[in-house]
Coordinates of C-alpha atoms and ligand atoms in Angstrom, one line a residue:
Chain A
M466 CA 73.4 127.0 129.7
I467 CA 70.8 128.2 126.0
S468 CA 67.5 125.6 125.5
V469 CA 66.8 125.1 122.3
C470 CA 63.9 123.5 120.3
F471 CA 64.1 122.3 117.0
I472 CA 61.2 122.8 114.6
G473 CA 61.2 120.3 111.0
F474 CA 63.5 117.5 111.9
G475 CA 65.2 116.5 108.6
N476 CA 68.9 115.7 107.8
V477 CA 70.1 119.1 109.1
N478 CA 68.7 119.4 112.2
F479 CA 69.1 116.1 113.0
N480 CA 72.8 116.8 112.8
L481 CA 72.0 119.6 114.7
C482 CA 70.3 117.4 117.4
N483 CA 72.8 115.2 117.9
A484 CA 76.0 117.4 117.7
L485 CA 74.1 119.0 120.7
Y486 CA 72.5 116.9 122.5
E487 CA 74.9 115.7 124.3
N488 CA 76.6 119.4 125.3
S489 CA 76.3 120.6 128.5
E490 CA 75.9 124.4 127.7
V491 CA 72.9 123.0 125.4
S492 CA 68.9 121.8 126.7
V493 CA 67.8 120.1 123.6
I494 CA 64.2 120.5 124.9
Q495 CA 61.7 120.0 121.9
I496 CA 61.7 118.7 118.6
Y497 CA 58.1 120.3 117.0
N498 CA 57.4 118.0 113.4
R499 CA 54.5 118.3 111.5
N500 CA 54.0 114.7 111.4
N501 CA 54.4 112.1 114.1
I502 CA 59.1 110.4 114.0
V503 CA 60.6 107.9 116.0
L504 CA 64.0 109.0 117.2
H505 CA 66.9 107.2 117.6
Q506 CA 67.3 105.4 121.5
S507 CA 70.3 108.3 121.7
L508 CA 67.9 110.6 121.3
D509 CA 64.5 109.3 122.4
D510 CA 63.9 111.8 125.6
I511 CA 63.9 114.3 123.7
A512 CA 59.7 116.0 123.7
L513 CA 58.4 115.5 120.7
T514 CA 55.1 117.3 120.0
T515 CA 52.8 117.6 116.3
E516 CA 51.9 120.3 117.9
L517 CA 52.1 124.0 117.0
S518 CA 50.3 124.8 120.6
Q519 CA 52.3 122.9 122.5
I520 CA 56.1 124.2 121.7
L521 CA 57.6 125.2 124.7
P522 CA 59.6 128.2 126.1
A523 CA 63.1 128.2 124.3
D524 CA 66.3 130.6 123.9
V525 CA 66.7 129.4 120.0
Y526 CA 64.2 127.5 117.8
I527 CA 66.3 126.4 115.0
I528 CA 63.6 125.9 111.4
G529 CA 64.6 123.0 110.0
V530 CA 61.7 122.8 107.0
P531 CA 62.7 122.7 102.9
D532 CA 63.5 126.2 102.0
N533 CA 60.1 127.2 100.6
A534 CA 58.4 126.4 104.1
I535 CA 60.1 128.5 106.1
A536 CA 58.3 131.8 105.3
T537 CA 55.0 129.6 106.8
V538 CA 56.2 127.9 109.2
S539 CA 57.4 131.2 110.9
E540 CA 54.4 132.5 110.5
S541 CA 52.7 130.0 111.8
L542 CA 54.7 129.8 115.3
P543 CA 52.0 130.6 118.4
F544 CA 55.1 133.4 119.9
Q545 CA 55.9 136.4 119.7
D546 CA 59.8 137.8 120.6
R547 CA 61.7 135.0 120.5
L548 CA 65.1 134.5 118.6
V549 CA 64.0 132.2 115.6
V550 CA 66.4 131.0 113.1
H551 CA 66.7 128.7 110.2
T552 CA 69.8 126.7 108.5
S553 CA 69.0 127.7 105.1
G554 CA 71.8 128.7 102.3
G555 CA 70.1 130.7 99.9
V556 CA 66.7 131.6 101.8
D557 CA 67.3 135.6 103.1
M558 CA 66.8 135.9 106.8
N559 CA 64.0 138.4 106.8
T560 CA 62.2 135.8 104.6
L561 CA 61.1 134.6 108.7
S562 CA 58.5 136.3 109.9
A563 CA 59.3 139.3 111.9
A564 CA 56.7 138.5 114.7
N565 CA 59.7 137.1 116.3
R566 CA 64.0 137.6 116.2
R567 CA 65.4 136.6 113.6
G568 CA 68.9 134.7 112.8
V569 CA 69.8 132.4 110.5
L570 CA 72.6 129.4 111.2
Y571 CA 73.3 128.0 108.2
P572 CA 75.9 124.3 108.2
L573 CA 77.7 124.8 105.0
Q574 CA 77.6 120.9 104.5
T575 CA 75.8 118.5 102.9
F576 CA 73.7 116.2 105.5
S577 CA 72.5 112.6 103.7
Q578 CA 69.9 110.8 105.7
G579 CA 70.6 108.9 109.0
K580 CA 74.3 109.9 108.7
V581 CA 76.0 111.6 110.8
L582 CA 78.7 113.5 110.8
D583 CA 81.4 115.4 112.5
L584 CA 80.2 119.2 112.3
K585 CA 83.3 119.8 113.2
K586 CA 85.2 121.7 110.6
V587 CA 82.4 123.0 108.9
P588 CA 81.0 126.2 108.7
V589 CA 78.8 127.8 110.7
C590 CA 78.0 130.7 109.5
I591 CA 75.6 132.9 112.1
E592 CA 73.7 136.1 111.2
A593 CA 71.6 137.5 113.9
E594 CA 69.4 140.7 113.3
E595 CA 70.2 141.9 117.4
E596 CA 73.3 142.1 119.3
T597 CA 73.0 139.8 122.3
D598 CA 71.3 136.9 120.1
F599 CA 74.2 136.9 117.2
Q600 CA 76.8 135.9 120.6
V601 CA 74.0 133.1 121.1
L602 CA 74.6 131.8 118.4
H603 CA 78.2 132.5 118.1
Q604 CA 78.2 130.5 121.4
L605 CA 76.0 127.7 119.5
G606 CA 78.2 127.4 116.1
S607 CA 80.9 127.1 118.5
I608 CA 79.7 123.9 120.0
L609 CA 78.6 122.8 117.0
S610 CA 81.6 124.0 114.7
E611 CA 85.7 125.5 115.1
N612 CA 84.6 127.6 112.6
V613 CA 81.6 129.9 113.4
V614 CA 81.5 132.8 110.6
N615 CA 79.7 136.2 110.8
I616 CA 78.0 135.9 106.9
N617 CA 75.2 138.3 106.2
S618 CA 72.1 137.1 104.3
T619 CA 73.3 138.9 100.4
E620 CA 77.4 137.0 101.2
R621 CA 75.5 134.0 102.3
A622 CA 73.6 133.4 98.0
K623 CA 76.6 134.1 96.8
L624 CA 78.7 131.4 99.3
H625 CA 75.7 129.5 98.1
L626 CA 75.9 129.4 95.0
A627 CA 79.5 128.7 94.5
A628 CA 78.1 125.7 96.6
V629 CA 76.1 124.9 94.6
F630 CA 78.8 124.7 91.7
V631 CA 80.8 122.2 93.9
N632 CA 78.6 120.0 95.3
N633 CA 74.8 120.0 92.9
F634 CA 77.1 120.2 90.0
V635 CA 79.6 118.2 90.3
N636 CA 78.0 115.0 92.1
Y637 CA 75.9 115.2 88.1
L638 CA 79.4 115.1 86.4
Y639 CA 80.3 111.6 88.9
G640 CA 76.2 110.6 87.7
V641 CA 77.3 111.5 84.8
S642 CA 80.1 110.1 84.3
E643 CA 78.9 107.0 86.1
T644 CA 76.2 106.5 83.9
I645 CA 79.1 106.3 80.5
L646 CA 80.6 103.8 82.8
N647 CA 77.1 101.8 82.6
E648 CA 76.5 102.5 79.4
H649 CA 79.7 100.7 78.8
N650 CA 79.8 97.7 81.2
L651 CA 82.4 99.4 82.9
D652 CA 82.2 99.9 86.9
F653 CA 81.8 103.1 88.7
E654 CA 84.3 101.8 91.4
L655 CA 87.0 102.1 89.4
L656 CA 86.2 106.3 89.5
K657 CA 86.0 106.5 93.0
P658 CA 90.3 106.8 94.5
L659 CA 90.0 109.6 90.9
I660 CA 87.4 111.3 92.6
Y661 CA 88.4 110.9 95.8
E662 CA 91.7 112.4 95.3
T663 CA 90.6 114.8 93.0
A664 CA 88.8 116.7 95.9
A665 CA 92.2 115.7 98.5
K666 CA 94.6 117.2 95.8
I667 CA 93.0 121.4 96.3
E668 CA 93.3 121.0 99.9
N669 CA 97.0 122.7 99.2
M670 CA 96.6 123.3 95.7
S671 CA 94.6 126.0 94.5
P672 CA 92.3 124.1 91.1
S673 CA 93.3 126.2 88.6
A674 CA 97.4 124.8 89.2
A675 CA 94.9 121.5 89.8
Q676 CA 93.7 121.8 86.8
T677 CA 94.8 119.5 83.8
G678 CA 93.4 117.7 80.9
P679 CA 92.7 117.4 77.4
A680 CA 91.4 121.1 77.6
K681 CA 94.4 122.1 79.1
R682 CA 96.8 120.7 77.3
K683 CA 94.4 122.4 74.3
D684 CA 95.0 117.9 73.2
T685 CA 92.6 118.2 70.1
K686 CA 93.2 114.6 69.2
T687 CA 92.4 113.7 72.5
I688 CA 89.1 115.9 72.7
E689 CA 88.1 114.7 68.9
K690 CA 88.2 111.1 70.0
H691 CA 86.1 112.2 73.0
L692 CA 82.9 113.9 71.3
H693 CA 83.3 110.7 68.9
L694 CA 82.8 108.6 71.6
L695 CA 79.8 111.2 72.8
S696 CA 78.4 112.2 69.6
E697 CA 75.0 110.5 70.9
S698 CA 75.4 110.9 74.2
P699 CA 73.4 113.6 75.8
Y700 CA 76.4 114.9 77.2
K701 CA 78.4 116.2 74.4
T702 CA 77.0 119.7 75.1
I703 CA 78.3 119.8 78.7
Y704 CA 81.4 118.1 77.7
E705 CA 81.9 120.7 74.6
I706 CA 81.1 123.8 77.6
L707 CA 83.3 122.3 80.0
N708 CA 86.1 121.9 77.9
N709 CA 85.7 126.0 75.2
A710 CA 85.5 126.8 79.6
I711 CA 89.1 125.5 80.7
Q712 CA 90.4 126.1 77.2
D713 CA 89.3 129.4 77.0
S714 CA 90.1 130.2 81.0
Y715 CA 94.2 128.6 81.0
G716 CA 94.1 129.7 76.9
K717 CA 93.9 133.7 78.3
K718 CA 96.3 132.6 81.4
L719 CA 99.5 131.8 79.1
Chain B
M1225 CA 112.4 89.8 90.5
I1226 CA 111.1 91.7 87.4
S1227 CA 113.6 94.3 86.6
V1228 CA 112.3 97.5 85.2
C1229 CA 113.8 101.1 83.4
F1230 CA 111.9 103.9 82.9
I1231 CA 111.7 106.1 79.9
G1232 CA 111.1 109.2 81.4
F1233 CA 111.1 110.8 84.9
G1234 CA 107.8 113.2 85.7
N1235 CA 104.7 112.9 87.8
V1236 CA 103.2 109.0 86.8
N1237 CA 106.7 107.3 86.1
F1238 CA 107.7 109.3 89.8
N1239 CA 105.1 107.5 91.8
L1240 CA 105.2 104.2 89.6
C1241 CA 108.9 104.0 91.0
N1242 CA 108.6 105.4 94.3
A1243 CA 106.4 102.1 94.6
L1244 CA 107.8 99.7 93.0
Y1245 CA 111.5 101.1 94.5
E1246 CA 112.0 98.4 98.0
N1247 CA 109.8 95.8 96.7
S1248 CA 111.6 92.7 97.0
E1249 CA 110.8 91.5 93.6
V1250 CA 111.2 93.7 91.2
S1251 CA 114.5 95.7 90.4
V1252 CA 114.6 100.1 89.1
I1253 CA 117.1 99.0 86.9
Q1254 CA 117.4 102.3 85.8
I1255 CA 115.7 105.8 84.3
Y1256 CA 116.0 107.4 81.6
N1257 CA 115.0 111.3 81.2
R1258 CA 116.5 113.4 77.5
N1259 CA 117.3 116.3 80.0
N1260 CA 119.1 115.8 83.5
I1261 CA 117.2 114.8 86.3
V1262 CA 118.1 115.3 90.3
L1263 CA 117.0 112.2 92.1
H1264 CA 115.3 112.3 95.5
Q1265 CA 117.5 111.1 98.2
S1266 CA 116.1 107.4 98.9
L1267 CA 115.9 106.9 94.7
D1268 CA 119.5 108.0 94.4
D1269 CA 121.0 104.9 93.1
I1270 CA 118.9 103.6 91.1
A1271 CA 121.4 104.8 87.4
L1272 CA 120.0 108.0 85.8
T1273 CA 121.3 108.5 81.8
T1274 CA 119.9 110.7 78.9
E1275 CA 121.5 108.5 76.4
L1276 CA 119.2 106.5 74.2
S1277 CA 121.6 104.7 73.4
Q1278 CA 122.9 103.8 77.1
I1279 CA 119.7 102.6 77.9
L1280 CA 120.0 98.6 79.5
P1281 CA 118.0 95.2 78.9
A1282 CA 115.3 94.9 81.9
D1283 CA 112.2 93.1 81.3
V1284 CA 109.8 96.1 80.9
Y1285 CA 110.3 99.4 80.1
I1286 CA 107.5 101.8 81.3
I1287 CA 107.2 104.8 79.0
G1288 CA 105.6 108.3 81.3
V1289 CA 106.2 110.9 79.1
P1290 CA 103.2 113.3 77.5
D1291 CA 101.0 111.8 75.1
N1292 CA 101.6 113.2 71.9
A1293 CA 105.5 112.4 72.6
I1294 CA 104.5 108.5 73.3
A1295 CA 104.8 107.8 69.6
T1296 CA 107.8 109.2 69.0
V1297 CA 109.2 107.5 71.4
S1298 CA 108.3 104.1 71.7
E1299 CA 109.8 104.2 68.1
S1300 CA 113.6 106.0 68.7
L1301 CA 113.6 103.0 71.3
P1302 CA 117.2 101.7 70.0
F1303 CA 116.8 97.9 70.7
Q1304 CA 113.9 95.5 69.5
D1305 CA 110.6 92.3 70.7
R1306 CA 111.5 93.4 74.6
L1307 CA 107.9 95.5 76.8
V1308 CA 107.2 98.3 76.4
V1309 CA 104.3 99.8 77.7
H1310 CA 102.8 103.9 78.8
T1311 CA 101.2 104.9 80.8
S1312 CA 97.8 106.7 79.5
G1313 CA 94.2 106.4 79.5
G1314 CA 93.6 108.0 76.6
V1315 CA 95.9 106.5 73.8
D1316 CA 95.9 103.6 72.3
M1317 CA 98.5 101.0 73.0
N1318 CA 99.2 100.5 69.1
T1319 CA 100.3 103.9 69.1
L1320 CA 103.6 102.3 70.6
S1321 CA 106.1 101.3 67.8
A1322 CA 105.8 97.5 66.2
A1323 CA 109.7 97.3 66.7
N1324 CA 109.2 95.5 70.5
R1325 CA 106.3 94.4 72.0
R1326 CA 103.5 96.4 73.4
G1327 CA 101.5 97.1 76.6
V1328 CA 99.6 99.4 78.9
L1329 CA 99.7 100.1 82.6
Y1330 CA 97.6 102.7 82.9
P1331 CA 96.9 103.6 86.9
L1332 CA 94.0 105.4 87.5
Q1333 CA 94.4 108.1 89.5
T1334 CA 95.7 111.3 89.3
F1335 CA 99.3 112.5 90.9
S1336 CA 100.3 116.2 91.2
Q1337 CA 104.3 116.7 91.1
G1338 CA 106.6 115.1 94.2
K1339 CA 103.9 114.6 95.7
V1340 CA 103.7 110.7 96.3
L1341 CA 100.5 108.6 96.7
D1342 CA 98.9 105.4 98.0
L1343 CA 98.4 103.3 95.1
K1344 CA 97.2 100.4 97.2
K1345 CA 93.7 101.0 95.9
V1346 CA 94.2 103.2 92.7
P1347 CA 92.4 100.9 89.9
V1348 CA 95.9 99.5 87.4
C1349 CA 94.5 99.0 84.0
I1350 CA 96.5 96.6 82.3
E1351 CA 96.9 95.9 78.4
A1352 CA 99.3 93.6 76.5
E1353 CA 99.9 91.9 73.4
E1354 CA 101.2 88.9 74.5
E1355 CA 99.3 86.4 77.7
T1356 CA 103.4 86.4 78.7
D1357 CA 103.7 89.8 79.3
F1358 CA 99.8 90.2 79.8
Q1359 CA 100.6 88.2 83.2
V1360 CA 103.8 90.2 83.8
L1361 CA 101.9 93.6 84.1
H1362 CA 99.9 91.8 86.2
Q1363 CA 102.3 90.8 88.7
L1364 CA 103.3 94.2 88.9
G1365 CA 100.6 96.1 88.8
S1366 CA 99.6 93.9 91.9
I1367 CA 102.4 95.0 93.4
L1368 CA 101.8 98.9 92.9
S1369 CA 98.6 98.0 93.8
E1370 CA 95.7 95.9 95.1
N1371 CA 93.1 96.1 92.3
V1372 CA 94.7 95.0 88.9
V1373 CA 92.4 95.2 86.3
N1374 CA 91.7 94.1 82.6
I1375 CA 90.8 97.0 80.2
N1376 CA 91.9 97.0 76.7
S1377 CA 92.7 100.7 74.3
T1378 CA 88.8 100.6 73.6
E1379 CA 87.5 100.1 76.7
R1380 CA 90.6 102.9 77.9
A1381 CA 88.8 105.6 76.0
K1382 CA 85.9 105.6 77.7
L1383 CA 87.1 105.3 81.1
H1384 CA 89.8 108.1 80.7
L1385 CA 86.5 109.9 79.2
A1386 CA 84.5 109.7 82.2
A1387 CA 87.8 110.5 84.5
V1388 CA 87.9 113.4 82.7
F1389 CA 84.5 114.5 83.6
V1390 CA 85.0 113.8 88.0
N1391 CA 88.8 114.8 87.7
N1392 CA 89.3 117.9 85.5
F1393 CA 85.4 119.1 84.8
V1394 CA 85.2 118.5 88.4
N1395 CA 88.4 120.1 89.7
Y1396 CA 87.0 122.7 86.9
L1397 CA 84.6 123.6 88.8
Y1398 CA 86.2 123.9 92.2
G1399 CA 87.8 126.8 90.4
V1400 CA 85.1 128.5 89.4
S1401 CA 83.2 128.6 92.6
E1402 CA 86.8 130.0 94.4
T1403 CA 86.5 132.6 91.7
I1404 CA 82.8 133.7 92.3
L1405 CA 83.8 133.6 95.8
N1406 CA 87.2 135.8 95.5
E1407 CA 85.4 138.2 93.6
H1408 CA 83.5 138.7 96.3
N1409 CA 86.0 138.5 99.5
L1410 CA 84.9 135.2 100.1
D1411 CA 87.3 132.6 101.4
F1412 CA 87.1 129.6 99.4
E1413 CA 88.5 127.4 102.9
L1414 CA 85.4 127.3 103.1
L1415 CA 84.2 125.1 100.7
K1416 CA 87.1 122.8 101.0
P1417 CA 84.5 121.0 104.1
L1418 CA 81.8 120.4 101.5
I1419 CA 84.1 119.6 98.7
Y1420 CA 85.4 117.1 100.5
E1421 CA 81.8 115.7 102.0
T1422 CA 80.6 115.6 98.4
A1423 CA 83.1 113.3 97.0
A1424 CA 83.1 111.1 100.1
K1425 CA 79.4 110.7 100.1
I1426 CA 79.1 109.1 96.7
E1427 CA 81.9 106.2 98.9
N1428 CA 78.1 104.3 99.8
M1429 CA 75.7 105.9 98.3
S1430 CA 75.1 106.5 93.8
P1431 CA 75.7 109.9 92.3
S1432 CA 72.2 109.8 91.7
A1433 CA 70.5 109.1 95.1
A1434 CA 73.0 111.8 96.2
Q1435 CA 71.6 114.8 94.3
T1436 CA 69.9 117.8 95.8
G1437 CA 70.1 121.5 95.0
P1438 CA 68.0 123.8 93.8
A1439 CA 68.2 122.2 90.6
K1440 CA 66.8 118.7 91.3
R1441 CA 64.0 120.7 93.2
K1442 CA 63.7 122.5 90.5
D1443 CA 63.3 125.6 93.2
T1444 CA 62.7 128.0 90.6
K1445 CA 62.8 130.9 93.0
T1446 CA 66.8 130.1 94.0
I1447 CA 67.5 129.5 90.3
E1448 CA 66.1 133.0 89.5
K1449 CA 68.7 134.5 92.2
H1450 CA 71.4 132.6 91.3
L1451 CA 70.8 132.7 87.4
H1452 CA 70.6 137.1 88.7
L1453 CA 74.2 136.6 90.4
L1454 CA 75.4 135.9 87.7
S1455 CA 74.1 138.0 85.1
E1456 CA 77.4 139.9 84.1
S1457 CA 79.5 136.1 84.9
P1458 CA 80.6 134.0 81.9
Y1459 CA 79.7 131.1 84.7
K1460 CA 76.0 132.1 83.5
T1461 CA 76.0 129.1 80.2
I1462 CA 77.8 126.6 82.9
Y1463 CA 74.7 127.4 85.3
E1464 CA 72.8 127.0 83.3
I1465 CA 73.4 123.9 81.0
L1466 CA 74.0 122.5 84.4
N1467 CA 70.7 123.0 85.6
N1468 CA 68.9 123.1 82.7
A1469 CA 70.5 118.7 82.9
I1470 CA 69.5 118.1 86.4
Q1471 CA 66.4 119.6 85.9
D1472 CA 66.1 117.3 82.3
S1473 CA 67.2 114.5 84.2
Y1474 CA 65.0 114.5 87.5
G1475 CA 62.3 115.5 85.8
K1476 CA 62.2 112.1 83.5
K1477 CA 62.4 109.6 86.1
L1478 CA 59.1 112.0 88.5
Ligands
NAP2904 N1 70.6 118.9 103.5 C1 71.0 120.1 103.3 O1 72.0 119.2 102.7 C2 71.6 121.0 103.8 C3 72.6 121.7 104.2 C4 72.6 123.2 104.7 C5 71.2 123.7 104.9 N2 69.8 123.0 104.3 C6 69.1 123.8 104.7 O2 68.5 122.7 105.6 C7 67.0 123.4 105.9 C8 66.7 121.4 105.6 O3 66.5 120.6 105.2 P1 67.0 119.2 105.2 O4 67.4 118.8 103.7 O5 67.4 118.6 107.0 O6 64.8 119.0 104.8 P2 64.8 117.2 104.9 O7 65.6 116.2 104.8 O8 63.7 117.7 103.8 O9 63.9 117.7 105.8 C9 62.5 118.1 106.4 C10 61.6 118.9 107.2 O10 61.3 119.2 107.3 C11 59.8 119.0 107.5 N3 58.8 119.8 106.7 C12 58.4 120.1 105.3 N4 57.7 120.3 104.1 C13 57.9 121.0 105.5 C14 56.1 122.0 105.7 N5 55.6 122.9 104.6 N6 55.4 122.6 107.1 C15 56.2 121.8 107.4 N7 57.8 120.8 108.1 C16 57.8 121.2 107.0 C17 59.3 118.1 106.9 O11 58.9 117.5 108.3 P3 57.7 116.0 107.6 O12 58.8 114.5 108.7 O13 56.4 116.3 107.9 O14 57.8 115.4 106.4 C18 61.1 117.2 107.9 O15 61.0 117.8 109.3 C19 66.8 124.0 104.2 O16 66.6 125.1 105.0 C20 67.8 123.2 103.6 O17 68.0 124.5 102.2 C21 69.9 121.5 104.1
NAP2905 N1 99.4 113.5 85.1 C1 98.2 112.8 85.4 O1 97.7 112.4 86.5 C2 98.6 111.6 85.2 C3 97.7 110.0 85.0 C4 97.2 108.5 84.5 C5 98.2 109.0 83.9 N2 98.4 109.5 83.4 C6 99.6 109.0 81.7 O2 101.5 109.2 82.2 C7 102.1 109.9 80.7 C8 102.9 110.8 81.9 O3 102.4 111.4 82.2 P1 102.7 113.1 83.6 O4 102.6 114.0 84.3 O5 104.0 112.2 84.2 O6 104.4 113.3 82.8 P2 104.7 114.9 83.3 O7 104.7 115.0 84.1 O8 104.2 115.6 82.2 O9 106.1 113.5 82.6 C9 106.5 114.1 81.4 C10 107.8 113.4 81.5 O10 108.1 112.9 79.7 C11 109.5 113.3 79.6 N3 108.7 114.0 78.2 C12 108.4 115.9 77.9 N4 108.5 115.7 76.2 C13 108.8 114.3 76.0 C14 109.5 114.5 74.2 N5 109.4 115.3 73.9 N6 110.8 112.6 74.6 C15 110.1 112.9 75.3 N7 110.6 113.1 76.7 C16 109.8 114.3 76.9 C17 110.1 114.8 80.5 O11 111.0 115.6 80.2 P3 112.1 116.4 80.6 O12 112.3 116.7 81.9 O13 112.3 116.3 79.5 O14 111.2 117.4 79.9 C18 108.6 114.6 82.0 O15 109.7 113.7 82.3 C19 100.7 110.1 80.4 O16 100.8 109.9 79.1 C20 99.9 110.9 80.7 O17 98.4 110.6 80.2 C21 99.2 111.1 84.0

């Protein structure tokens, strides 16, 4: 039985808690949050505290607070030599206070408020200073997911960078197209099957094999038409940069 | 009963044919392709020809050839005053030869070789010069999909531009992240649940509400780290442009 205490209770810890709570190998003994929180009924027998001094002994403390608060929060913990992990893709393990044994448990997924995701296929990237702690995180990770991976802080930084491209930047492009459609009174709903299939397509095909469109075809007529449509738009530069990048990349390969 | 003849048999017409073939309101009477093709067994009783002069009379001719061949192919048809449509997002209806009655039947989706997609939720954008032809295309569209929309060539150009952002450009970003991971011997498979959920998330949330990440947070420490990782990379400019665009866009909204 692994006892777990959550420190901070945002989107990530809420999801981890939901996935671990009913498992017989885990005991979620407490949630610490600096401010009062109200738990959903299904979790409402978990002990809550807003006082650092009231934090209970546990096998693992999972810090799920914004990246820039991880160091301070870990330094404020009033105990030593326990296993304390953060859940961030972009933060080095050594950002955690050295007063405790350090580790990372990073679920490579995007979480939204109040939405409980199935984590079974989500890579859970783990790292620990000590082998015994690594084993504990591996056990915890295996309860969460079928895909537990050993990723050190250097590798995790690169994973996180790549994740920014496929999550933050891709979502931004969804927003760009929504704005373009709205400006012309066209409904963004029209693009949703395409958005979905664009993601589904690479399940069994590499992105380079899946690439299509005017840039890849070097279809200058269509590209000119698009640039004309964008002539007054703040998105023209983005179009040009991505269009040229695709042209260069497939130019080289031909 | 609507009789249909396909002109060209690439990814789009293959998919349309599959969706229409078994429907009792449609008769797929022939496929014309300039070169010989071999049909899958399930379609192999459809008449084939490689001769323009052998094309049979039909209610609708669906031209599914590359955008830059639509004009020439439509001009080469050896008949007049019949309904001839193309399937392109980026091409004006009037690109078709005026010798026949013109229309468009554009399925707003990305098709891959040999993959049969369910078109039920796919917007089928239709346009026609004449009201009676419009009715025929509406009937055909309704057999393909629950979502038939009246979109003229001007609107379609904008839809197609927006589709380039969420399909071609997004897919390119998938490829960028694959390259970044491969360079560091990390497996692109790790990102697939994230890619999938990024698309799924906007099903019930606007992209601007779904936006997260270092750029939106103006987390300069992480952004510096990413730019450092990309210092030798051709992708640095793309990172900077998209990162700055997100910062500007959320800067304004705050
Ligand atoms: N969201 C994702 O998709 C995602 C995915 C993978 C990893 N991560 C990582 O997981 C961690 C948590 O992210 P999240 O999205 O769950 O965060 P979040 O939803 O923003 O939750 C923030 C939590 O941290 C607390 N908090 C905020 N500032 C604090 C401070 N200065 N001191 C103490 N507590 C503070 C908040 O408490 P109050 O209620 O008192 O404000 C809240 O409980 C981050 O390291 C993030 O990089 C996030
Ligand atoms: N692919 C998509 O995801 C998608 C989505 C929506 C709309 N569209 C539009 O649908 C249309 C067809 O696209 P597609 O992807 O199905 O094309 P495709 O798979 O590339 O198919 C091309 C077809 O056109 C024929 N063809 C090529 N050049 C020709 C020429 N010069 N003269 C006569 N026939 C020629 C080919 O015949 P051979 O076998 O003889 O080469 C083949 O049958 C385009 O207008 C495209 O913009 C495509």
